[in-house]
Short mmCIF file of C-alpha atoms in Angstrom, two decimals:
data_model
loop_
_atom_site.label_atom_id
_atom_site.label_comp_id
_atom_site.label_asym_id
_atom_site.label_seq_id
_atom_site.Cartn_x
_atom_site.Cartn_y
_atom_site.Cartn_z
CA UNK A 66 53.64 -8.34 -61.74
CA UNK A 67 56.67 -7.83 -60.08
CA UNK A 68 58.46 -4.14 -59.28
CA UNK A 69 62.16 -4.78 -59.89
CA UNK A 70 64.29 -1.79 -58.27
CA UNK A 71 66.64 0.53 -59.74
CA UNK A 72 68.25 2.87 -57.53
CA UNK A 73 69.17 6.07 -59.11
CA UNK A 74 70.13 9.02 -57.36
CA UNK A 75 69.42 12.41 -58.60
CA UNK A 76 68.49 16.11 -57.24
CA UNK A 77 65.53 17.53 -58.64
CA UNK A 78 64.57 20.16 -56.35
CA UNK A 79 65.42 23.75 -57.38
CA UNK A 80 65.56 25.96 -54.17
CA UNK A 81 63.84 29.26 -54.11
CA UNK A 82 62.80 32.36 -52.23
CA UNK A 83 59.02 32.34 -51.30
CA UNK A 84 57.42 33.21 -54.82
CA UNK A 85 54.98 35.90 -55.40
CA UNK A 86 52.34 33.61 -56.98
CA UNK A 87 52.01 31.60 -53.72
CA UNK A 88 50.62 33.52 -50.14
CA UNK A 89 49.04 32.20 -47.44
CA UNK A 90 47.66 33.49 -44.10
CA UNK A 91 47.71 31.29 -40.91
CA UNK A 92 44.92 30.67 -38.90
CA UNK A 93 45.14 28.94 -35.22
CA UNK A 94 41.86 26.73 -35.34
CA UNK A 95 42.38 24.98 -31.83
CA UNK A 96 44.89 25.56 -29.25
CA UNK A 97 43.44 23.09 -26.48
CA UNK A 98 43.58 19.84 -28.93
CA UNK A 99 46.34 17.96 -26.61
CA UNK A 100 48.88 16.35 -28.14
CA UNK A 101 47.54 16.87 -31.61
CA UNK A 102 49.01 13.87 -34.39
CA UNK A 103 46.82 13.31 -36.78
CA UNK A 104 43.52 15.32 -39.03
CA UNK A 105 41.34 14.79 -41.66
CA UNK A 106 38.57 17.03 -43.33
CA UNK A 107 34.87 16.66 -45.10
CA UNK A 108 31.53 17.56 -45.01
CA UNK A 109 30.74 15.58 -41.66
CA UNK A 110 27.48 17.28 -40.16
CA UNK A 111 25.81 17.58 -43.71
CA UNK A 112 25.44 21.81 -44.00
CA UNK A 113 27.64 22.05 -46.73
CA UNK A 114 30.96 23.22 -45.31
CA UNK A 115 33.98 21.28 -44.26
CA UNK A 116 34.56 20.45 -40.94
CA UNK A 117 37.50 18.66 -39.39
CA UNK A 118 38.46 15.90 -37.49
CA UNK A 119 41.43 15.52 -34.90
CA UNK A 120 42.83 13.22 -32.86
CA UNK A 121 45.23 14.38 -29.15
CA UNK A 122 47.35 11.78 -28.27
CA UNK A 123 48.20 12.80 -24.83
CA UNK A 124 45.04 13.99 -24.10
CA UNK A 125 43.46 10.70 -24.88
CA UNK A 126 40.33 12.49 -27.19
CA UNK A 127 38.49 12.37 -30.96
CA UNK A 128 37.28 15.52 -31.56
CA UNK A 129 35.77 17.30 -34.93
CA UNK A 130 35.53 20.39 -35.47
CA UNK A 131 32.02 22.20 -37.15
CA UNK A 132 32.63 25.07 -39.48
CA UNK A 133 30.13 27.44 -39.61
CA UNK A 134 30.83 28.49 -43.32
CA UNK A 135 32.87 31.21 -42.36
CA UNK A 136 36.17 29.01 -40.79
CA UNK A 137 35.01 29.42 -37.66
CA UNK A 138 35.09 26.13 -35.90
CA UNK A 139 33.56 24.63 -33.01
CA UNK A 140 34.98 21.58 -31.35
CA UNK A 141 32.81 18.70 -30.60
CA UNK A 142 34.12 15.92 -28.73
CA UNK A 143 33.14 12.41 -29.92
CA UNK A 144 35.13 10.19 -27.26
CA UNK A 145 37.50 11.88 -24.26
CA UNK A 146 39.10 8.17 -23.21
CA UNK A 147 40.11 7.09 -26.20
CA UNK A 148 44.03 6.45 -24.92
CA UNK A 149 46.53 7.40 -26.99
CA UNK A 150 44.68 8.34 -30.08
CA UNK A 151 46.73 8.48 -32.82
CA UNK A 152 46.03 8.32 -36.28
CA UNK A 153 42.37 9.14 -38.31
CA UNK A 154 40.98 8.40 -41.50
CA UNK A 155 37.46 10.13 -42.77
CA UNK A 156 35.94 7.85 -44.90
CA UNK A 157 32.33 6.23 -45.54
CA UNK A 158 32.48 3.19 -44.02
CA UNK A 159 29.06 2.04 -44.20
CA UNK A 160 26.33 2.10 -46.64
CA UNK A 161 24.81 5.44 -45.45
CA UNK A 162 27.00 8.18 -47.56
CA UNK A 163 27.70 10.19 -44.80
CA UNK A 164 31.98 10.44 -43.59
CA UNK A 165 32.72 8.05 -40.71
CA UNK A 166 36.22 8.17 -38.81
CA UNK A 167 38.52 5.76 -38.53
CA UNK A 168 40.88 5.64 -35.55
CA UNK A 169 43.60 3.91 -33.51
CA UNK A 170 43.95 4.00 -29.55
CA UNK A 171 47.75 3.49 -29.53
CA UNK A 172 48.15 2.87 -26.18
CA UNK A 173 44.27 1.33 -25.87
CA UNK A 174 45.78 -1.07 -28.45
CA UNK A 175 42.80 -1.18 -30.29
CA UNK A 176 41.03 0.64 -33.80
CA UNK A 177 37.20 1.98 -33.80
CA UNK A 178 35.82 3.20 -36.51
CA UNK A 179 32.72 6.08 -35.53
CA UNK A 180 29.92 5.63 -37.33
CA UNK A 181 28.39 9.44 -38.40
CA UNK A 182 24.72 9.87 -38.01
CA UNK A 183 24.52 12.20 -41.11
CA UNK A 184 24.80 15.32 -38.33
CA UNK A 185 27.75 15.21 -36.89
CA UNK A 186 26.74 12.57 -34.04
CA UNK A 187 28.85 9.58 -33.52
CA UNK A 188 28.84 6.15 -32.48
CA UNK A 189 32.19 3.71 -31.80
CA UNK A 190 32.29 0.58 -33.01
CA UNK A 191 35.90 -1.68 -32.17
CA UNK A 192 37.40 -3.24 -35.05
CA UNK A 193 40.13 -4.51 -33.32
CA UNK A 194 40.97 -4.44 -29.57
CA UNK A 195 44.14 -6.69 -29.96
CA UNK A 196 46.51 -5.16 -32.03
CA UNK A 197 49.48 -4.16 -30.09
CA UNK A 198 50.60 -0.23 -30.25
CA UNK A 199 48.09 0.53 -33.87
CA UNK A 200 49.89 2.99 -35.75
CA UNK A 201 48.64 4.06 -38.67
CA UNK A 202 45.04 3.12 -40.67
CA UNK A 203 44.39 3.77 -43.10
CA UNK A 204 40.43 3.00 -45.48
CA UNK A 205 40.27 1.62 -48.82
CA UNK A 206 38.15 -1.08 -51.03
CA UNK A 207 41.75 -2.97 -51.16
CA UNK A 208 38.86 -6.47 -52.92
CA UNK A 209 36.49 -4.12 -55.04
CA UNK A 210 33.49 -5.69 -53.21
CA UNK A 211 31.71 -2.32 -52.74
CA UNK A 212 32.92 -1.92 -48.99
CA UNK A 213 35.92 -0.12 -47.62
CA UNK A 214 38.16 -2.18 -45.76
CA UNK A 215 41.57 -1.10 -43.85
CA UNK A 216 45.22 -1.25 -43.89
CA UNK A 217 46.97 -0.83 -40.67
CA UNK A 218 50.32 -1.17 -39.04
CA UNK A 219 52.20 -1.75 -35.60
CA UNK A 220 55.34 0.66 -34.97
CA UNK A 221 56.00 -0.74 -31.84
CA UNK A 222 54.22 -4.29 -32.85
CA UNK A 223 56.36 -4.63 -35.89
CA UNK A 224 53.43 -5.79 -38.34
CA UNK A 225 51.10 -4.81 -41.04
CA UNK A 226 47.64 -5.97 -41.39
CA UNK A 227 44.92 -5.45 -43.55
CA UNK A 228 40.98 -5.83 -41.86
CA UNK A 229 38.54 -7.05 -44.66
CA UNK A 230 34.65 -5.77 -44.61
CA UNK A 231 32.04 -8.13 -45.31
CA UNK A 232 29.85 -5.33 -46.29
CA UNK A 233 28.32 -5.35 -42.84
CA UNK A 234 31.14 -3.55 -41.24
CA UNK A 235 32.40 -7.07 -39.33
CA UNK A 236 36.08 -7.02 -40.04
CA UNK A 237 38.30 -10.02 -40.80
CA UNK A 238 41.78 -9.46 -39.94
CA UNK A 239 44.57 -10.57 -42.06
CA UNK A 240 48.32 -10.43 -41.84
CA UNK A 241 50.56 -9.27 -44.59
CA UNK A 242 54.20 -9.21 -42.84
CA UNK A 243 54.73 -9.87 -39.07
CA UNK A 244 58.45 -9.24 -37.67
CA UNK A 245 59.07 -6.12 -39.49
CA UNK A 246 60.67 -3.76 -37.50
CA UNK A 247 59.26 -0.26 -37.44
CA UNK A 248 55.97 -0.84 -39.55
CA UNK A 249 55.26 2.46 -40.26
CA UNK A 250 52.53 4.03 -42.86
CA UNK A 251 51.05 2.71 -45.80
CA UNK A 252 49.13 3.39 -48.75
CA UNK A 253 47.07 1.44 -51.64
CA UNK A 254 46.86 1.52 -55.05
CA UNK A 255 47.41 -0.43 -58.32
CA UNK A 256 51.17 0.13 -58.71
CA UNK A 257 51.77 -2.64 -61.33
CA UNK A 258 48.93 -1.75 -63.62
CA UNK A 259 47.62 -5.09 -63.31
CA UNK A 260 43.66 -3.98 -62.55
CA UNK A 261 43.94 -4.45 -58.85
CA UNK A 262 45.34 -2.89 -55.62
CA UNK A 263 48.24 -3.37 -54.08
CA UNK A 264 49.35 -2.13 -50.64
CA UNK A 265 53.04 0.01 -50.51
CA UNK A 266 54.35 0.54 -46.76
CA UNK A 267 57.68 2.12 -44.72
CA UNK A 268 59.42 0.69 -41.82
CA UNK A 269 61.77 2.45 -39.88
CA UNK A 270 64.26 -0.59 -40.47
CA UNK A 271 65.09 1.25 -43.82
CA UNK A 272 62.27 -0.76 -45.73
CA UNK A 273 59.81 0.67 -48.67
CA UNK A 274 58.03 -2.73 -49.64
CA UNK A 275 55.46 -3.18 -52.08
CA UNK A 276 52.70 -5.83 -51.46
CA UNK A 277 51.67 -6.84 -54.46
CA UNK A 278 48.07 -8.01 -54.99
CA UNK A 279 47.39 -11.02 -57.36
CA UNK A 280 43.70 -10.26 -57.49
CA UNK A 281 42.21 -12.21 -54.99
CA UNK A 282 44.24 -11.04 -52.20
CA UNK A 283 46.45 -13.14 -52.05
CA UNK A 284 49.80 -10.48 -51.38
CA UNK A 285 53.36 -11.33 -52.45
CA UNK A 286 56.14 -8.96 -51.51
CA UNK A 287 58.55 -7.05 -53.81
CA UNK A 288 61.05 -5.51 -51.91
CA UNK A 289 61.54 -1.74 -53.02
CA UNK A 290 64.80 -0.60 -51.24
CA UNK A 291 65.59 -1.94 -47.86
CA UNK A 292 68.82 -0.65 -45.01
CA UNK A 293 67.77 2.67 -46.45
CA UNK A 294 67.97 5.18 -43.36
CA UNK A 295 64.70 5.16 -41.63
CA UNK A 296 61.46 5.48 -43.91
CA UNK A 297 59.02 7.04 -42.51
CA UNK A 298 55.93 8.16 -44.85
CA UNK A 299 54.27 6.82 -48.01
CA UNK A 300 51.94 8.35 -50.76
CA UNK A 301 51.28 6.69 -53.99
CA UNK A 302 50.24 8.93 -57.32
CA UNK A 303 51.08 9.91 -60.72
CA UNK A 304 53.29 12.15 -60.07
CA UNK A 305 55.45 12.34 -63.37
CA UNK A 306 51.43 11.93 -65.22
CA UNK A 307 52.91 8.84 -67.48
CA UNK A 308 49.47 6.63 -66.49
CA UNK A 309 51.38 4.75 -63.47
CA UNK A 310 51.95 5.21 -59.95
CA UNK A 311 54.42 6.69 -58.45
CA UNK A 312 55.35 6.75 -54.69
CA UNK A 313 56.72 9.99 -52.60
CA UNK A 314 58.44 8.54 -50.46
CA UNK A 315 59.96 10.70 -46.69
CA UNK A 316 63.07 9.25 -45.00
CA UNK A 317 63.34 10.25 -41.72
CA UNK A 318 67.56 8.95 -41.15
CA UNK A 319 68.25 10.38 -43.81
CA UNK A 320 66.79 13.62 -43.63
CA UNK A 321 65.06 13.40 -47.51
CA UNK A 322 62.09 14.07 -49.38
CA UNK A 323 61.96 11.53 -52.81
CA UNK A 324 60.03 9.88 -55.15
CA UNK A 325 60.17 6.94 -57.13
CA UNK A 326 59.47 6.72 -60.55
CA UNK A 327 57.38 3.92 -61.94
CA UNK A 328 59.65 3.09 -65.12
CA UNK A 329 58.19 0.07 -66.55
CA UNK A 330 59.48 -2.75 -64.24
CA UNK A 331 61.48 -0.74 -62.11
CA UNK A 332 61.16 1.96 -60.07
CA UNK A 333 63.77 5.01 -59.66
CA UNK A 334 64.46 6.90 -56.74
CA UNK A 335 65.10 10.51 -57.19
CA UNK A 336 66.04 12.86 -54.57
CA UNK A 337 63.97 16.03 -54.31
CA UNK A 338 65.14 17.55 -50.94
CA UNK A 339 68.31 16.50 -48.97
CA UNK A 340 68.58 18.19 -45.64
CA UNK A 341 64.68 17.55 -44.74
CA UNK A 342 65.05 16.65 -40.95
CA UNK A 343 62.23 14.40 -39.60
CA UNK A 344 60.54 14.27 -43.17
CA UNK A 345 57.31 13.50 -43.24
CA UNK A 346 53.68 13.34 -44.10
CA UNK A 347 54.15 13.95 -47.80
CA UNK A 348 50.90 14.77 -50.00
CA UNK A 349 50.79 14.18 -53.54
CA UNK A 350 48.30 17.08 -55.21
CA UNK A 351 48.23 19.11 -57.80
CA UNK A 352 48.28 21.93 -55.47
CA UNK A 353 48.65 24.78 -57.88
CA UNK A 354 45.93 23.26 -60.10
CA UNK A 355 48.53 23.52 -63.21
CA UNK A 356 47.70 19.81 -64.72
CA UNK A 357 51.35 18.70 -62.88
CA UNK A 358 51.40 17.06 -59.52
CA UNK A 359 53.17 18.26 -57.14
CA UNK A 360 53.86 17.41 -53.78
CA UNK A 361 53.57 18.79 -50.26
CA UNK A 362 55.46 17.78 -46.97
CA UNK A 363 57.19 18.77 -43.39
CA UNK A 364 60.38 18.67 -42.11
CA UNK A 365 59.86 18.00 -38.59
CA UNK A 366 62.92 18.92 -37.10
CA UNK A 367 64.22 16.23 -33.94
CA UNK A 368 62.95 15.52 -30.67
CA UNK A 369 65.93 17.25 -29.24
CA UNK A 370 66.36 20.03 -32.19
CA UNK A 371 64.23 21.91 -34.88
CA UNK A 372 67.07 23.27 -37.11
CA UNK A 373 65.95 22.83 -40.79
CA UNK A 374 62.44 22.14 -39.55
CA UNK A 375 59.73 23.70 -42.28
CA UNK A 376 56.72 22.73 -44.13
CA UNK A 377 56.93 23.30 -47.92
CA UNK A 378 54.96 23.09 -51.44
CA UNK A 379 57.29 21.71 -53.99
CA UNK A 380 55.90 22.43 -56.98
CA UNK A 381 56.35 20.32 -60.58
CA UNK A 382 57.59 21.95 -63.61
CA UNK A 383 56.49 19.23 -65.49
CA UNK A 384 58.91 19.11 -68.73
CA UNK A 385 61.51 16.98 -66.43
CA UNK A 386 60.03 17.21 -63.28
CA UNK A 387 61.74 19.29 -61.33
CA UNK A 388 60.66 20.48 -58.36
CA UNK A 389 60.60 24.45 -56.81
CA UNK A 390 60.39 24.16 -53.16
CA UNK A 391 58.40 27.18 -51.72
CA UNK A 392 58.17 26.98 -47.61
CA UNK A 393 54.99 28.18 -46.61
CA UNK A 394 55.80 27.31 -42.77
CA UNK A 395 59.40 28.42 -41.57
CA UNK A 396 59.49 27.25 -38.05
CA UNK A 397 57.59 23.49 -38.24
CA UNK A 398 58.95 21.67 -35.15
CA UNK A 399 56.07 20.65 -33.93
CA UNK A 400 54.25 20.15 -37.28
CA UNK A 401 53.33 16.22 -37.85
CA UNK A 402 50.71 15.81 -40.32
CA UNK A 403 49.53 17.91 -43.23
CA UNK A 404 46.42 17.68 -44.91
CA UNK A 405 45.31 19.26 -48.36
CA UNK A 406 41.93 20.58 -48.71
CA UNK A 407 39.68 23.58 -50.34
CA UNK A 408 39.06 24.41 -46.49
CA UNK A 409 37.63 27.59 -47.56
CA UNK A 410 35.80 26.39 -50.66
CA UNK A 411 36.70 29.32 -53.02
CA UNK A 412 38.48 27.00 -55.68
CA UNK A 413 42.26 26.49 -54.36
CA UNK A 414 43.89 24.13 -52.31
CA UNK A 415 44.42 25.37 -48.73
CA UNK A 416 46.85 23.33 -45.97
CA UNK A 417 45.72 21.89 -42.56
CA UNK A 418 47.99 21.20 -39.74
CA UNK A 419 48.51 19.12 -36.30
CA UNK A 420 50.76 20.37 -33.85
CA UNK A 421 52.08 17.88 -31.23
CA UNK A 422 53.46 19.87 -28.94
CA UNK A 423 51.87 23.53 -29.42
CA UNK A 424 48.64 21.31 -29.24
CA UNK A 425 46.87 23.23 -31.86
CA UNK A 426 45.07 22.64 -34.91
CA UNK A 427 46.11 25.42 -38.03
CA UNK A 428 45.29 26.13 -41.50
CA UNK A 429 46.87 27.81 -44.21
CA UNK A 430 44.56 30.04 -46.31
CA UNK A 431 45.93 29.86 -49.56
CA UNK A 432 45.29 33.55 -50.75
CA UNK A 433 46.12 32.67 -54.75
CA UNK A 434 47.53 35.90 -55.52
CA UNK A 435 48.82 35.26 -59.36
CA UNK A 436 49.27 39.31 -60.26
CA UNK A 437 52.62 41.10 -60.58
CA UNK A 438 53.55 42.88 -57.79
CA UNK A 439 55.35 46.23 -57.28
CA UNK A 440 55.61 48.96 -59.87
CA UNK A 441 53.07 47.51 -62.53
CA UNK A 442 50.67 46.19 -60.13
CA UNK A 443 47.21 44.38 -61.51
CA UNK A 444 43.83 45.66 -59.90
CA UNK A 445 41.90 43.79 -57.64
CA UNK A 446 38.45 44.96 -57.23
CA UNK A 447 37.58 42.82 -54.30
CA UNK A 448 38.41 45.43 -51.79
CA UNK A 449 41.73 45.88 -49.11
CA UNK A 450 43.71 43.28 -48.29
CA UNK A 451 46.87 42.75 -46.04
CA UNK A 452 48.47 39.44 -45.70
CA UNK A 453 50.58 37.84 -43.47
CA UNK A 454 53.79 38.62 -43.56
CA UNK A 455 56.26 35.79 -44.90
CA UNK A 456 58.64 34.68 -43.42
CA UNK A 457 57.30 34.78 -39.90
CA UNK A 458 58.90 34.59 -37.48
CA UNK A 459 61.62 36.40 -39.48
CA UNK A 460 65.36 37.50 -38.89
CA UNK A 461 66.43 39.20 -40.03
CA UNK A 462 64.12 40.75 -42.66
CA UNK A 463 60.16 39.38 -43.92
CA UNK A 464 57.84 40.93 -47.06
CA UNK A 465 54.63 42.07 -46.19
CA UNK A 466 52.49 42.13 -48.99
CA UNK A 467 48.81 44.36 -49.67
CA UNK A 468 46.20 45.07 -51.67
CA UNK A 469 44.51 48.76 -52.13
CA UNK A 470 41.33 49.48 -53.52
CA UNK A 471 39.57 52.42 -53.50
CA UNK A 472 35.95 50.63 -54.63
CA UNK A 473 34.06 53.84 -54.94
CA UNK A 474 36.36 55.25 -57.47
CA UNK A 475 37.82 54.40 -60.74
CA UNK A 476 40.44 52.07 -60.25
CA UNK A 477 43.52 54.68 -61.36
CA UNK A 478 42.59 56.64 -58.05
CA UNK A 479 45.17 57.26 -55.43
CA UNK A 480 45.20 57.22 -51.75
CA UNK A 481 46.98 57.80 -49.51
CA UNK A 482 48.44 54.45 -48.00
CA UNK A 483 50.57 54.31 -44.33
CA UNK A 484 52.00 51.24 -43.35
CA UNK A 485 53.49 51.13 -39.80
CA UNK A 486 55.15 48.92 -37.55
CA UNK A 487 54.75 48.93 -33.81
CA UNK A 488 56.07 47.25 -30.69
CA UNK A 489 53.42 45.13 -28.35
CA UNK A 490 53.20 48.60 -26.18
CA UNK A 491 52.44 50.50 -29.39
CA UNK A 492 55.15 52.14 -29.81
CA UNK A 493 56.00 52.90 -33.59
CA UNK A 494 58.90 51.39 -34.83
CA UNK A 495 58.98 52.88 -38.09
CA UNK A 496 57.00 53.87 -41.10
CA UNK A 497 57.28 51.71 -44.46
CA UNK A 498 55.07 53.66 -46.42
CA UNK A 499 53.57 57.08 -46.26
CA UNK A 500 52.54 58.11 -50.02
CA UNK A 501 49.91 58.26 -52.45
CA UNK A 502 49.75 55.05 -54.06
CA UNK A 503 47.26 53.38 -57.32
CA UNK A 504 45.19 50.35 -56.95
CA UNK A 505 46.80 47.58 -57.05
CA UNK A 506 49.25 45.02 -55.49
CA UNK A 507 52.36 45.46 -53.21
CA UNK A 508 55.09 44.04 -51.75
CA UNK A 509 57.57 45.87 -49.62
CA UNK A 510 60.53 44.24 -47.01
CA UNK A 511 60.32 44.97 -43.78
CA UNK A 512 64.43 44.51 -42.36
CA UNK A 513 65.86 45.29 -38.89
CA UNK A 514 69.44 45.17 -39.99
CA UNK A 515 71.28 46.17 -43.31
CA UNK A 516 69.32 49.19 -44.62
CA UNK A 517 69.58 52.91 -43.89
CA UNK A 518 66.80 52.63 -40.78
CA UNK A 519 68.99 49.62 -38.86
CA UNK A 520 66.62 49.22 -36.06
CA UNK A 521 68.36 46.68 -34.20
CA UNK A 522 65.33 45.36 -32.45
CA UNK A 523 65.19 42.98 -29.71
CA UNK A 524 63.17 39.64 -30.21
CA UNK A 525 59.71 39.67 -29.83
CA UNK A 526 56.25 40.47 -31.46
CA UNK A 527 55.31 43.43 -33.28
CA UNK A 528 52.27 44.75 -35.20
CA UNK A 529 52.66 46.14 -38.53
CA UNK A 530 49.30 48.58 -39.49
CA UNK A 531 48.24 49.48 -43.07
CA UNK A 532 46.15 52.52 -43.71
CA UNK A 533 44.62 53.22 -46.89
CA UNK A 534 41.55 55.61 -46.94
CA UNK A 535 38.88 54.43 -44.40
CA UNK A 536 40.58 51.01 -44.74
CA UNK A 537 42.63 50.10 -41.18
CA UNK A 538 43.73 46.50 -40.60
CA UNK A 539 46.69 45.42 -38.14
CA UNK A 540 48.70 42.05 -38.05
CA UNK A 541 51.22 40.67 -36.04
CA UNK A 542 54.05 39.23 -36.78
CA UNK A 543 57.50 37.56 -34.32
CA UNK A 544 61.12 38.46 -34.77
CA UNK A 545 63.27 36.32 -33.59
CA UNK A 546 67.63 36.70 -33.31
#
């Protein structure tokens, strides 16, 4: 079946302050990681919890990283020469239903896959050592034989492939477009409805083309939009949940987020976020666990500039899918692949993170807080709580937000809650709250110019402090003019 393209332009994103439904603390995982591009997450030692799985470009290494339950992480290093290792996959590649990784030396010019033991040992086996500059894999049963094969592409190669399994894990490589400048990321899934997969891929050259599978893999290609700034990422999905896919779509040249909507034989491109420098990495999820799909993705910034660079949740309304952007990371300049996971495993979705050039591995705990906040606050039994302030870094204000509890009480108690601010030499700043408050939720803004107590502080860090009975917890947060 062929997709016929209609180009329609339209704005769909709704711009809005960080909600109060939507919190999340940031946690650095790994700060030595080198160059980190690329993550992925699952069970891979067998003990139950998630663990992760990185790649560090510059420093040449595959490493994962063991949770111990509690999100503390140990690194393990599976190969230190691996040069120029670039993207991953975690996927079960063989037979034995443990995760294996899938990765490409970029400047090795080669992909392994690492077969897992079932505890976290692993073993490389080369799929390829002769593709020029690999990219991007990516694993999927593209012939529904029962084995997962791959999808890859060449950047600086110009070419997509895909690498059939014979169930043995001995590849056969075949080419699906050669001479296509930029061949960027990719994605599979049956976009025509016809009962088999097809392959959708960028290019930098503008392209978004659509490989279309004709069930015994055997690809034709339907040209999506082409000349159309520089495409960068891919994800296909539901998103609009009419019973067929959908592709988010970033656009690096021209500085969008968009989707495009699978309309019978056509497929419409709406805008959802203009002004989205270095888009990238977008992940289609519901991520609010509504029913709607929403999407997640990062505005990189430029190599030579990180104005407008953030990372953001824009989430569906569903009735005519409009989408609420909500920026959970303010300052992303460094921030090149996202991945969406229950890192945590206490029922939502939390974000993952690779930073290039801060060569660290994050997460965002996703803290789920759907109570009212301020003068009607709802109870939380759980105990104290003080998040991370948002934004942060700030300027010139940010909203720090806690929870009281006084759990050996009834929960209309009051205590007697102090929330400070201090410099990095302890120094107080000034005092937000000092004043018997109820159990509950709160949210006060924290602002060093434009209020009655203009503090006019120099950048830096500072520590705000909340009190609240025997409860004492300190965070820091970064002001920057």
């Amino acid at each position: 079946m062929k997709i016929f393209t209609t180009v329609l332009i339209s704005f769909f994103a709704l711009f809005s302050s960080y909600p109060t439904d939507l919190q999340f603390t940031e946690h650095v995982i790994l700060e030595n990681i080198q160059g980190g591009v690329c993550l992925g997450a699952q069970d891979l030692n067998g003990d139950g919890y998630i663990d992760i799985a990185a790649t560090g470009c510059t420093g040449n290494h595959v490493s994962w990283l063991q949770n111990d339950g509690n999100q503390n992480f140990t690194q393990h290093v599976i190969q230190n020469n691996f040069l120029g290792a670039r993207v991953l996959d975690v996927k079960k590649v063989d037979s034995d239903n443990d995760y294996d990784i899938i990765v490409t030396a970029f400047t090795g010019n080669k992909i392994s896959w690492f077969e897992n033991d079932g505890i976290g040992n692993f073993t490389e086996h080369i799929i390829t050592d002769s593709m020029y500059r690999p990219s991007f894999v990516f694993g999927f049963d593209i012939d529904k034989d029962q084995d997962l094969d791959i999808v890859a592409t060449s950047c600086k190669g110009h070419e997509i492939l895909w690498f059939e399994n014979d169930g043995s894990q001995n590849f056969t490589e075949h080419l699906l477009k050669e001479n296509w400048s930029g061949a960027n990321f990719a994605d599979v899934s049956d976009i025509d409805s016809d009962g088999d997969y097809d392959i959708v891929a960028t290019a930098k050259a503008g392209d978004v083309i659509i490989f279309s599978n004709d069930g015994n893999e055997f690809f034709t290609e339907d040209t999506v939009i082409s000349n159309w700034g520089e495409a960068s990422s891919v994800q296909a999905g539901d998103i609009d949940s009419d019973g067929d896919i959908d592709l988010a779509v970033t656009n690096c040249g021209n500085k969008e987020l968009t989707w495009f909507e699978n309309v019978n034989d056509s497929l419409i491109l709406h805008t959802i976020r203009q002004n989205f420098p270095g888009a990238r990495s977008p992940v289609i999820v519901d991520f609010d666990k509504d029913g709607h799909v929403d999407i997640v993705a990062v505005a990189w910034g430029t190599f030579s500039s990180s104005a407008g660079s953030v990372a953001s949740i824009f989430l569906n309304d569903s009735t005519d899918h409009n989408f609420t952007e909500h920026i959970f990371v303010p300052y992303a300049y460094d921030l090149v692949k996202l991945f969406v996971i229950d890192l945590d495993e206490d029922g939502d979705n939390d974000i993952l993170g690779a930073t290039y050039m801060y060569h660290e591995i994050r997460w965002w705990e996703n803290l789920e807080i759907t109570s009212d906040v301020g003068n009607n606050p709802t109870i939380n039994p759980d105990g104290f709580l003080l998040y991370q302030n948002y934004p942060n870094p700030f300027n010139p204000s940010t909203k720090i937000k806690f929870t009281i509890t006084d759990v050996e009480t009834y929960s209309d108690a009051s205590l007697l809650v102090k929330l400070k601010v201090f410099d990095v030499l302890g120094n107080e700043i000034t005092t937000l709250i000092n004043e018997e408050k109820s159990c509950g939720n709160y949210e006060i803004e924290f602002s060093s110019v434009g209020t009655s107590r203009d503090l006019s502080l120099p950048s830096g860090i500072y520590f705000y402090r909340l009190q609240a009975g025997n409860f004492v917890q300190t965070k820091k947060m970064v002001y920057l003019k």
